[in-house]
Coordinates of C-alpha atoms in Angstrom, one line a residue:
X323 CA 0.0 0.0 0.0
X324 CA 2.5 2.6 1.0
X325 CA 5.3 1.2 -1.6
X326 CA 5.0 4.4 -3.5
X327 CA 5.9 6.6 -1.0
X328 CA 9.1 4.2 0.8
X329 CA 11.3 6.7 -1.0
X330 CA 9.6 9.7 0.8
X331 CA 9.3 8.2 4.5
X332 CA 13.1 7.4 4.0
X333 CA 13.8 11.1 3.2
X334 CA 12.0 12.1 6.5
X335 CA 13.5 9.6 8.8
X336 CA 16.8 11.0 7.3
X337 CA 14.9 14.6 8.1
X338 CA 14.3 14.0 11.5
X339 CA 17.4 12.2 12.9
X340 CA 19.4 15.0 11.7
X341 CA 20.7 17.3 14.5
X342 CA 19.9 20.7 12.3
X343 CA 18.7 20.9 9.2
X344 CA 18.1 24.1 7.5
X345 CA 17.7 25.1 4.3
X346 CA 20.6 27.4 2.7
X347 CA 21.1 29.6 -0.4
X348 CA 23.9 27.9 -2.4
X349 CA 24.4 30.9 -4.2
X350 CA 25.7 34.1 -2.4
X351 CA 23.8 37.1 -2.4
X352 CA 24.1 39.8 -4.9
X353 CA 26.8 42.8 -4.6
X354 CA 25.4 45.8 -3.1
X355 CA 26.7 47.4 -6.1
X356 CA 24.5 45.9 -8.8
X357 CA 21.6 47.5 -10.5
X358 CA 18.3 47.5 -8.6
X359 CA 15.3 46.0 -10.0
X360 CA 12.0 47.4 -10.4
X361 CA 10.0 45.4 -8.7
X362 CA 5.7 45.0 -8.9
X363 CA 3.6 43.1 -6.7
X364 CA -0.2 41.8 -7.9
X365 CA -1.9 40.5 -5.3
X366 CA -5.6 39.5 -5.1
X367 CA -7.5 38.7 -2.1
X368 CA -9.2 34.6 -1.4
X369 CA -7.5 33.6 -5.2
X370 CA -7.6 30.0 -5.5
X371 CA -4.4 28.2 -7.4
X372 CA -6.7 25.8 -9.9
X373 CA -9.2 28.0 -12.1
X374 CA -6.2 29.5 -14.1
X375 CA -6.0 27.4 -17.8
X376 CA -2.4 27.6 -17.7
X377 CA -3.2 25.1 -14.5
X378 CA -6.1 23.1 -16.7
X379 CA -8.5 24.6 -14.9
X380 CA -11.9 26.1 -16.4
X381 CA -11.4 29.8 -16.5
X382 CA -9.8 31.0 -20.1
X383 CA -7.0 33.3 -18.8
X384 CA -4.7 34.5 -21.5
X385 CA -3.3 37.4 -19.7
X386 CA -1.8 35.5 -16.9
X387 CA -1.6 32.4 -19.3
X388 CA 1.6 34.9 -20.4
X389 CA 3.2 36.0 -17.6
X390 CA 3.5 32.2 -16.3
X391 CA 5.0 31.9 -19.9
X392 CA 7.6 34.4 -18.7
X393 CA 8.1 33.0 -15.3
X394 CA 8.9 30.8 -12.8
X395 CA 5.5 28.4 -11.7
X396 CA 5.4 28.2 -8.2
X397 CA 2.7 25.2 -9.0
X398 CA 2.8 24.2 -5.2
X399 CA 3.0 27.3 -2.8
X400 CA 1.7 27.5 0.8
X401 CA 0.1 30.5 2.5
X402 CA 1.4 30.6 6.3
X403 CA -2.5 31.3 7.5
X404 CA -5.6 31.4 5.3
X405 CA -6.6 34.1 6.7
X406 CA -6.2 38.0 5.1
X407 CA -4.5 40.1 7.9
X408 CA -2.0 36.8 9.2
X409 CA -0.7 35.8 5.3
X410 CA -0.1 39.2 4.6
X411 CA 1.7 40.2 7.3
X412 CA 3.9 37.1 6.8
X413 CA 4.3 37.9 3.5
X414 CA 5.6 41.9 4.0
X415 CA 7.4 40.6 6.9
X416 CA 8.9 37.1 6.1
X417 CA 7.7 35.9 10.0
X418 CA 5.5 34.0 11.4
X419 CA 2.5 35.3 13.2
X420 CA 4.1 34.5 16.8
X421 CA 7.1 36.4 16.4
X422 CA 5.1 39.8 14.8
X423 CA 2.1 39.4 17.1
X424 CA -0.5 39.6 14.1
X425 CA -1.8 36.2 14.0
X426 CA -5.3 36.3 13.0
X427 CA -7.6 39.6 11.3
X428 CA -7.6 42.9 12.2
X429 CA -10.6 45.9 12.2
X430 CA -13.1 42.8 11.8
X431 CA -15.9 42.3 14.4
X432 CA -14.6 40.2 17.3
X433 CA -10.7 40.3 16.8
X434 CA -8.3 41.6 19.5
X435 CA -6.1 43.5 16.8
X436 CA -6.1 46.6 15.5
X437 CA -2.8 46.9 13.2
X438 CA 0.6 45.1 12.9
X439 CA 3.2 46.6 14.8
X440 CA 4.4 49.2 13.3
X441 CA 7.5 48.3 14.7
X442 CA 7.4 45.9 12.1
X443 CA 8.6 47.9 8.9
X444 CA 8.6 44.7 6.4
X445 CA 9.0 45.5 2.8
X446 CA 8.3 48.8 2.9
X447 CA 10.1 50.0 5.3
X448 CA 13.3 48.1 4.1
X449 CA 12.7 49.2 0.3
X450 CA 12.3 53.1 1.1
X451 CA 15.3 53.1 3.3
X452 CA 17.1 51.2 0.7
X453 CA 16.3 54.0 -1.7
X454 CA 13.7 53.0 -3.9
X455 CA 10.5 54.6 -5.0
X456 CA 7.9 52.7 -2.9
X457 CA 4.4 53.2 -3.9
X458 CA 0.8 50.5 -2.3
X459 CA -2.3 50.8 -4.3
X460 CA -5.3 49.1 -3.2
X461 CA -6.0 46.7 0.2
X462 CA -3.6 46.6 2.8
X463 CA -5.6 44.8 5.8
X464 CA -3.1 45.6 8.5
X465 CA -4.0 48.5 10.3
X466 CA -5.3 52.6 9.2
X467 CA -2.1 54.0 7.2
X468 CA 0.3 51.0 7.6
X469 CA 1.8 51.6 4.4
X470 CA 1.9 55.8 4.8
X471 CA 3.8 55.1 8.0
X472 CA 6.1 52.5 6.4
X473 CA 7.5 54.5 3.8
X474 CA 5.3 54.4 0.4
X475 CA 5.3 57.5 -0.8
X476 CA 1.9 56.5 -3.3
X477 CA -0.7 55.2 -1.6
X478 CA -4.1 55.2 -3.3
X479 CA -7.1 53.7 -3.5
X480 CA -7.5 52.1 0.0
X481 CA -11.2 51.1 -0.7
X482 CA -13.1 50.3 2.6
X483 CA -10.6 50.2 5.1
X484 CA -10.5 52.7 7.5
X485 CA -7.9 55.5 8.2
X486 CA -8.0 56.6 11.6
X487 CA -6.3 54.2 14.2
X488 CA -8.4 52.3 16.2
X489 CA -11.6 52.8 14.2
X490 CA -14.6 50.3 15.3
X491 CA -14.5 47.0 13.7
X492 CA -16.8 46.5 11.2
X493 CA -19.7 43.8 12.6
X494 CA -22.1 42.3 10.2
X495 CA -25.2 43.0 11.5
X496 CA -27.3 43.6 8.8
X497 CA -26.0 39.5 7.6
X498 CA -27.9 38.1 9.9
X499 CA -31.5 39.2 9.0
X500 CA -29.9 38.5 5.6
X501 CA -29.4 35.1 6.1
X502 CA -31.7 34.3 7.9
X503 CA -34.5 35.6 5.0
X504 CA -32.5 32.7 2.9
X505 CA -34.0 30.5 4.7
X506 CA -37.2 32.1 4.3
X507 CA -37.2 31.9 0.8
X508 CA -36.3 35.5 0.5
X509 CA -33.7 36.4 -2.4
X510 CA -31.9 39.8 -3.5
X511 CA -32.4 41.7 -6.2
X512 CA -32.3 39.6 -9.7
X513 CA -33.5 36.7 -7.2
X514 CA -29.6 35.9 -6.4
X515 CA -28.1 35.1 -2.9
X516 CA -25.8 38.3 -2.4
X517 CA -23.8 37.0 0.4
X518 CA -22.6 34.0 -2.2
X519 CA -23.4 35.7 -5.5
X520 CA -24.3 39.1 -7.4
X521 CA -24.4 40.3 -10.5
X522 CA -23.1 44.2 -10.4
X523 CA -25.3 47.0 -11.9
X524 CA -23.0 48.4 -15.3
X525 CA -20.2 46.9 -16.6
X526 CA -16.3 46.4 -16.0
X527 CA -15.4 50.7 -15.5
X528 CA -18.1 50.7 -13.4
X529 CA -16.6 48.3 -10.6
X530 CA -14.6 49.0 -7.4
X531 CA -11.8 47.1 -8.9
X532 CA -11.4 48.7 -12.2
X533 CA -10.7 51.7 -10.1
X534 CA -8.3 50.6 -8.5
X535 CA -6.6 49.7 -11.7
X536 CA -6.2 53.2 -12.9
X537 CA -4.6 54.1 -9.8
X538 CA -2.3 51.1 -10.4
X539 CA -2.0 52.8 -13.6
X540 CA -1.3 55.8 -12.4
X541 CA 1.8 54.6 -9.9
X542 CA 3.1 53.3 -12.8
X543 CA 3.4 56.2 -14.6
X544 CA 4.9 57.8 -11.8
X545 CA 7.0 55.7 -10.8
X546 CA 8.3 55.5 -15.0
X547 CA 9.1 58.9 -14.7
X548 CA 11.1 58.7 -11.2
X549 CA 15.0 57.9 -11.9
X550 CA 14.7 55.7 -8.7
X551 CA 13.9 52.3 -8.9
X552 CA 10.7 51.4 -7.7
X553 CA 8.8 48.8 -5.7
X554 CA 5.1 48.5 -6.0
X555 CA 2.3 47.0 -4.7
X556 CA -1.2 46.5 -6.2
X557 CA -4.0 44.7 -4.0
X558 CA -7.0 43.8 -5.0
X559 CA -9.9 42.8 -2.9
X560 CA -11.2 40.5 -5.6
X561 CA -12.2 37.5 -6.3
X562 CA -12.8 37.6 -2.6
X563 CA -16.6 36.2 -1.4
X564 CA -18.4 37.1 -2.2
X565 CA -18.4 36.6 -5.6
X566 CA -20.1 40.1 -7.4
X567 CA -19.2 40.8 -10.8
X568 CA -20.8 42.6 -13.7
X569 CA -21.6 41.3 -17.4
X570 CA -20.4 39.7 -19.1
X571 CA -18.5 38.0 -16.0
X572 CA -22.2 37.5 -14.3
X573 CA -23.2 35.1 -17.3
X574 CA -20.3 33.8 -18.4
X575 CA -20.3 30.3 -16.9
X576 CA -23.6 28.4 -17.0
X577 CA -24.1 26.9 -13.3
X578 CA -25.4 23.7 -15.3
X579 CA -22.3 23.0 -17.1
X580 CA -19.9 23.3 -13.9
X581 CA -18.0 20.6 -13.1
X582 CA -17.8 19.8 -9.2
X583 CA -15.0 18.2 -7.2
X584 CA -14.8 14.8 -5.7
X585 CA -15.1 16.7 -2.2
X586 CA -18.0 18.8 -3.5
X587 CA -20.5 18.9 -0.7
X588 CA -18.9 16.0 1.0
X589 CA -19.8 15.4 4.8
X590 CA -17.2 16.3 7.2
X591 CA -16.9 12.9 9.4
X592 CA -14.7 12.9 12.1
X593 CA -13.8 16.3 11.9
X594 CA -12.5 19.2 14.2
X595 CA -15.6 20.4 16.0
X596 CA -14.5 24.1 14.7
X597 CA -15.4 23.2 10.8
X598 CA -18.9 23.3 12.0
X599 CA -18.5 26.6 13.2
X600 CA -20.8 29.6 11.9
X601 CA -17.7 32.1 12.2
X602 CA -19.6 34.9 10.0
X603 CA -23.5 34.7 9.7
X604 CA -22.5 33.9 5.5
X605 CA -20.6 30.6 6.8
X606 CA -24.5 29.0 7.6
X607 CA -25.2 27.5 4.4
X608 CA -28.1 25.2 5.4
X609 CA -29.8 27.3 2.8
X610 CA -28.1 27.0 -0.5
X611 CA -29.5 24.4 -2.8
X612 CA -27.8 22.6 -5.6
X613 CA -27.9 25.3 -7.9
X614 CA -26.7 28.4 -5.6
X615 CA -23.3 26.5 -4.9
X616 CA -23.3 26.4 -8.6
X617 CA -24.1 29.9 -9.2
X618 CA -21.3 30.7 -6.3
X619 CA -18.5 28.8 -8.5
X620 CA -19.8 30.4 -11.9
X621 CA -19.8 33.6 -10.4
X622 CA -15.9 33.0 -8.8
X623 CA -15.1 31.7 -12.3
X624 CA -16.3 34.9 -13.7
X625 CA -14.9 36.8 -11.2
X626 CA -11.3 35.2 -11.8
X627 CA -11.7 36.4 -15.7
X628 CA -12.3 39.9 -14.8
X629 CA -9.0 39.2 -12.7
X630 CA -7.3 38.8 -16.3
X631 CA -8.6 41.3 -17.5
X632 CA -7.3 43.5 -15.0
X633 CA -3.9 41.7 -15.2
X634 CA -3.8 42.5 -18.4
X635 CA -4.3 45.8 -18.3
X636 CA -2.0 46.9 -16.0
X637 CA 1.2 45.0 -17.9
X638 CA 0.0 46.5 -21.0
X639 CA 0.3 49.9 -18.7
X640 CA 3.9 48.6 -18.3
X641 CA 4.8 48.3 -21.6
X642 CA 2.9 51.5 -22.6
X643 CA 4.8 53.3 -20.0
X644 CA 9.0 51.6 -21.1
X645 CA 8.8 49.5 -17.9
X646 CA 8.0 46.2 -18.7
X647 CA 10.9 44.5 -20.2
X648 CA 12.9 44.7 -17.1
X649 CA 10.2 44.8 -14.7
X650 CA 10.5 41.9 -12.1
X651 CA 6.5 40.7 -11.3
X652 CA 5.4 38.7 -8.4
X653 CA 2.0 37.4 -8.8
X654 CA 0.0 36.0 -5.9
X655 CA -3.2 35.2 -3.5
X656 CA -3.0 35.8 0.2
X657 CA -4.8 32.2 0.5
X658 CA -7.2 30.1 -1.4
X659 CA -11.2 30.1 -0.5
X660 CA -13.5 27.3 -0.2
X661 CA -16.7 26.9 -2.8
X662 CA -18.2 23.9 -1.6
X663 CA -15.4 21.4 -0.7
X664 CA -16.5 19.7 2.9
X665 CA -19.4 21.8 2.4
X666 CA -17.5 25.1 3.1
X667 CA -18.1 28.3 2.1
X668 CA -15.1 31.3 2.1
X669 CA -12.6 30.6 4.6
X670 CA -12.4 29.2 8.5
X671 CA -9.7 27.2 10.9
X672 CA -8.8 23.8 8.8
X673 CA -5.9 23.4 6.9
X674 CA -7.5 22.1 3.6
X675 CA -5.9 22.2 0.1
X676 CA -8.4 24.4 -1.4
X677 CA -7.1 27.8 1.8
X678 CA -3.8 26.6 2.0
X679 CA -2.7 26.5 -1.5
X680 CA -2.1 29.9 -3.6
X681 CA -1.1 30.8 -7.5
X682 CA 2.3 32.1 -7.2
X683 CA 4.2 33.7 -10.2
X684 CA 7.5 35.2 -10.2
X685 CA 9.3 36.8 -13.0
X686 CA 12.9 37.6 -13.5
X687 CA 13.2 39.1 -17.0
X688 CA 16.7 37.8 -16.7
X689 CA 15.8 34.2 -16.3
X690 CA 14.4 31.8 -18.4
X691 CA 10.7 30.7 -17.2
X692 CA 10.3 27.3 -15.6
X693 CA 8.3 25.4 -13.2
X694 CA 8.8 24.1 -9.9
X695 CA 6.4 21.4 -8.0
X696 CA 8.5 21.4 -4.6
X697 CA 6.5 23.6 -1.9
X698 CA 7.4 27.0 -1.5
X699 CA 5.7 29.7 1.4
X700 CA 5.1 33.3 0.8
X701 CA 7.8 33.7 3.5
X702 CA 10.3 32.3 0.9
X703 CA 8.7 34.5 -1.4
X704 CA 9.9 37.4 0.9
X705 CA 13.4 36.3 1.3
X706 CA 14.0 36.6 -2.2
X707 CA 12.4 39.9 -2.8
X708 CA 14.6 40.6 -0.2
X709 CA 17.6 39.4 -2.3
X710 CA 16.4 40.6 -5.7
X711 CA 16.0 44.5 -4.3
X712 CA 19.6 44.1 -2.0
X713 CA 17.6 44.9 1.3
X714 CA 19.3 45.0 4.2
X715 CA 18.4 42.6 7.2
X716 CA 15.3 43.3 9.4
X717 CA 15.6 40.9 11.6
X718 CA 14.8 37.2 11.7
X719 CA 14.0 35.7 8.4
X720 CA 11.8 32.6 8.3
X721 CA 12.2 31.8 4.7
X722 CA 14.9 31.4 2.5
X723 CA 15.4 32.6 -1.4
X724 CA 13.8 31.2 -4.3
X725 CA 16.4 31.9 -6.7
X726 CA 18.2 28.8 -7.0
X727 CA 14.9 27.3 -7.8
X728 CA 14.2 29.9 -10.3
X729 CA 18.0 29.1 -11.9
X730 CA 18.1 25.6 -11.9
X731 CA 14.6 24.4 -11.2
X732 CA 13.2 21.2 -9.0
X733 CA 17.3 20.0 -8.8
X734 CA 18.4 23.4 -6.6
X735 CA 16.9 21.4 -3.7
X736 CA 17.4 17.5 -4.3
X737 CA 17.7 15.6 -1.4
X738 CA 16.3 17.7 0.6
X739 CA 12.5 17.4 2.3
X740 CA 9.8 18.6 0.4
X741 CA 7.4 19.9 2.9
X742 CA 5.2 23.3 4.1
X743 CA 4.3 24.6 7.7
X744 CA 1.0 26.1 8.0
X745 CA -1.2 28.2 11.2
X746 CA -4.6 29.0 12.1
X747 CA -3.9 30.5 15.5
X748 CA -6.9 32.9 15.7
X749 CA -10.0 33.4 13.8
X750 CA -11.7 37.0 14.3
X751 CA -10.8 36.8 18.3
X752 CA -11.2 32.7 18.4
X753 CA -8.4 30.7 19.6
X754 CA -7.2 27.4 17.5
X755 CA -4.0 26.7 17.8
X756 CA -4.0 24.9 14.4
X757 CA -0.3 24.1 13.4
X758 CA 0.2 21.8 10.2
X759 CA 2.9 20.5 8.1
X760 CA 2.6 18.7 4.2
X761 CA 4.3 16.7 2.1
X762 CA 3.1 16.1 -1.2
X763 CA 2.1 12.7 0.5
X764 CA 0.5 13.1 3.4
X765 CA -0.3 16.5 5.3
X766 CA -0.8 16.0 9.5
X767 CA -3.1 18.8 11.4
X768 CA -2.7 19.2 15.3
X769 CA -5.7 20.8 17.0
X770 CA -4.6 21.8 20.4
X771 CA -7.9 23.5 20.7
X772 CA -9.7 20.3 20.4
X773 CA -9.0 16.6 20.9
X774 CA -8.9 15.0 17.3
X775 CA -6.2 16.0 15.2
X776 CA -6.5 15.4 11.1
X777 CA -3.8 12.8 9.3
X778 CA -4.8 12.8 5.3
X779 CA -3.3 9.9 2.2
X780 CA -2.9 12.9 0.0
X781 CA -2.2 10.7 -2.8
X782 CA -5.0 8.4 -2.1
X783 CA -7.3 11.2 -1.1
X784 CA -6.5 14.1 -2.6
X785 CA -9.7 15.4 -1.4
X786 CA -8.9 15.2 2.5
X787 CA -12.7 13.5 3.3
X788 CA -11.1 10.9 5.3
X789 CA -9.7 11.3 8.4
X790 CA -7.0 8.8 9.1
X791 CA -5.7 9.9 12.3
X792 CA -6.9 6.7 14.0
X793 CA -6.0 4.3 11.2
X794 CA -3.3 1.5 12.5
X795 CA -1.9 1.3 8.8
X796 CA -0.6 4.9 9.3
X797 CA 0.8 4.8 12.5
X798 CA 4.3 4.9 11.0
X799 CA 3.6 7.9 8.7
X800 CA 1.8 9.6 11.6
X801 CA 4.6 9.4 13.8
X802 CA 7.0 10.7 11.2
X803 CA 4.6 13.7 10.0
X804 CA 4.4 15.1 13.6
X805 CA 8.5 14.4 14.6
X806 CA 8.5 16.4 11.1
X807 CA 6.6 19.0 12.2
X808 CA 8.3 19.2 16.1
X809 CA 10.7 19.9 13.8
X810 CA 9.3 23.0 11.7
X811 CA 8.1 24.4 15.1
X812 CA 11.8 24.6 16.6
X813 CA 13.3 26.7 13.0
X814 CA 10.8 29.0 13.6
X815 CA 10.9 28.7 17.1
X816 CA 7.3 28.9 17.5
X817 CA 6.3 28.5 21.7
X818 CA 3.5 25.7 20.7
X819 CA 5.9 23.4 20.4
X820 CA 6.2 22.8 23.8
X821 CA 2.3 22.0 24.3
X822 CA 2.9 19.5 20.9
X823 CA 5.5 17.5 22.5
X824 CA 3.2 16.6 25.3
X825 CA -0.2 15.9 22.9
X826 CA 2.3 14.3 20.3
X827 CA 2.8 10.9 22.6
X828 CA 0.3 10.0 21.9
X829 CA 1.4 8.9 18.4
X830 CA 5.0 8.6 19.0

């Protein structure tokens, strides 16, 4: 049964026995004298990894289609958290949420935070003091004038967040009469389910998003015309749930002819007590029928091709503006979002495939595209930004570079473990605890917040339905997976680890 994997298990025991193991650059970091790249962030909000056709999946998406042409595929990256506020901080930081403090939302009904440090510079910070143009268009999530204070010098379209410190946290009490009409029988205008589907009023110019393109427009231009270099973020809150577009996007997948997953719907059995939990009134889907989960994926399919579009126009802004041939483009989702699978709707505390995987893109212009299937984190993702723009140090860096991968592919990091740490400490002011680790065999979830942890055959069951924590058969695996992640928690020196070794003799 486990033949297939002998090779893998070997690989971990070899893991775990050794004394330290961490991962190095083999390639030293660039002179401080080199050229500095431009450098542009895309990032979109809740962006799952398989609608994209350059993965297969359903949505045509020519625009990005091309820049993983002219990349490196990141085909199997990780969020830290799939949660907004937690991966994004991670991700500007390159730490985890225990040593930054922001591990779960903030200015959302319930949560204890209000910002991240602002201690914590991160990318920002480091890029202005390293002299470049730094400019942050659209959602930031981690506190009023984060990115003013850190150094961007644009800073546009911030949408709905707030910019006073401290403001009141938004609390969604107008959902709950909402939902509970649902059930009622009661629908929104054009008889849709607005807190899972809408079709916007006007077209593509008319939406929230499309204005937020012209300012990243506009930063483009002005950062074309600075002698600096420049590094750039644009953040979109789309395709996040839930799913409102305009036409065409409304229309353009017929509900009838979606294909479902395996896991579509599935019952959770023997599950963390926490999956059943109505976290936001949206997450109570006794409601939705056959056909509004349908209409819910056709409208995130249609919501992922007005993403190309958008993509799309702002690289052609690029090459309009003389910036695009040497432009070095990260493109990425804070975390995935869940459409069904387990019978799950946006996001919650579980480690499933469908949060904790994200698209990630890189470009060097200088490099030839490839891709990768090990794991990568956005942490790593940050450590080579980090070497690309020559920034100094800030502190303790989680990650490690992603440009031997980018140079020499899948072989940078033979022989070495293939796996990815993932959290869910807090949920909008709820404690979890959830730490997990993956391979691209197996994935292990502790739930120190509750007494059944999660072991999954991800070959077997790609789909995670069954819970094999208790299964005799995997008692070998199960022991390995949570030595490997007693291991993950000591590099990052995460203080759970301590409570882990106690729950984790249980399988040892």
């Amino acid at each position: 049964m486990f033949n297939n994997v002998s090779k893998s298990l070997c690989l971990m025991l070899a893991f775990v026995i050794a004394t330290a193991v961490e991962v190095q650059a083999t390639d030293a970091k660039p002179s401080k004298a080199e050229k500095k790249p431009n450098v542009l962030i895309l990032m979109f909000d809740d962006m799952r990894f398989d609608t994209f056709s350059y993965r297969g999946g359903p949505v045509h998406t020519p625009n990005i289609d091309q820049l993983a042409s002219e990349s490196t595929r990141f085909d199997n990256a990780m969020t830290t958290t799939g949660l907004c506020s937690p991966s994004r901080a991670a991700f500007y930081t390159g730490r985890w949420g225990h040593k930054t403090g922001l591990d779960d939302n903030v200015e959302l009904y319930t949560t204890r935070l209000a910002e991240l440090d602002p201690k914590e510079g991160g990318l920002l910070r480091r890029a202005s003091d390293a002299g470049y143009l730094v400019g942050h268009v659209g959602k930031w999530h981690l506190g009023a004038r984060g990115t003013e204070i850190r150094g961007a010098e644009i800073d546009l379209a911030h949408g709905h967040e707030p910019r006073q410190r401290f403001s009141r946290v938004y609390t969604p009490y107008s959902k709950v009469d909402q939902i509970a009409g649902y059930y009622q029988g009661k629908l929104d205008k054009n008889d849709e389910k607005h807190e899972y589907y809408m079709t916007l009023d006007g077209a593509y110019e008319d939406t929230v998003a499309y204005k937020k393109m012209l300012a990243g427009k506009q930063m483009l231009q002005q950062m074309a015309e600075d002698e600096r270099p420049f590094f750039g973020v644009i953040s979109f809150n789309q395709p996040h749930p839930a799913y409102r577009v305009p036409e065409p996007y409304a229309s353009m997948f017929d509900p009838n002819d979606i294909e479902l997953p395996s896991n579509h719907l599935a019952k959770r059995v023997f599950k963390p007590l926490a999956q059943d939990g109505i976290w936001w009134p949206w997450h109570d889907v006794g409601h939705m029928s056959d056909q509004d989960w349908r209409k819910a994926r056709a409208y995130y399919y249609g919501a992922i091709a007005m993403v190309d579009r958008i993509i799309g126009d702002l690289l052609q802004s690029a090459k309009d503006e003389g910036i695009y041939e040497d432009l070095h483009i990260v493109l990425w989702g804070d975390q995935g979002s869940m459409l069904g699978e387990h019978t799950l709707y946006d996001k919650g505390p579980y480690a499933y495939d469908e949060l904790m995987r994200m698209p990630l893109l890189m470009k060097n212009p200088e490099l030839e595209s490839r891709v990768v299937n090990r794991q990568v984190s956005v942490v790593d993702v940050t450590a080579t930004l980090a070497d690309w723009m020559l920034l100094d140090s800030d502190g303790d860096e989680d990650g490690h570079t992603l440009i031997p991968l980018m140079e020499q592919g899948d072989a940078a990091e033979k022989g070495q473990l293939d796996l990815a740490l993932y959290a869910y400490e807090w949920y909008n002011g709820s404690w979890f605890g959830i730490r997990a680790v993956r391979t691209p065999e197996f994935k292990f979830v502790w739930n120190p917040g509750d007494n059944r942890d999660e072991f999954y055959d991800l070959q077997n069951d790609p789909g995670e339905v069954t819970n094999q924590i208790n299964n005799k058969q995997y008692k070998k695996q199960i022991a390995m997976m949570v030595e490997l992640l007693k291991q993950e928690l000591k590099r990052v020196e995460d203080p759970s680890l301590e409570k882990l070794t106690h729950h984790a003799k249980a399988y040892l």
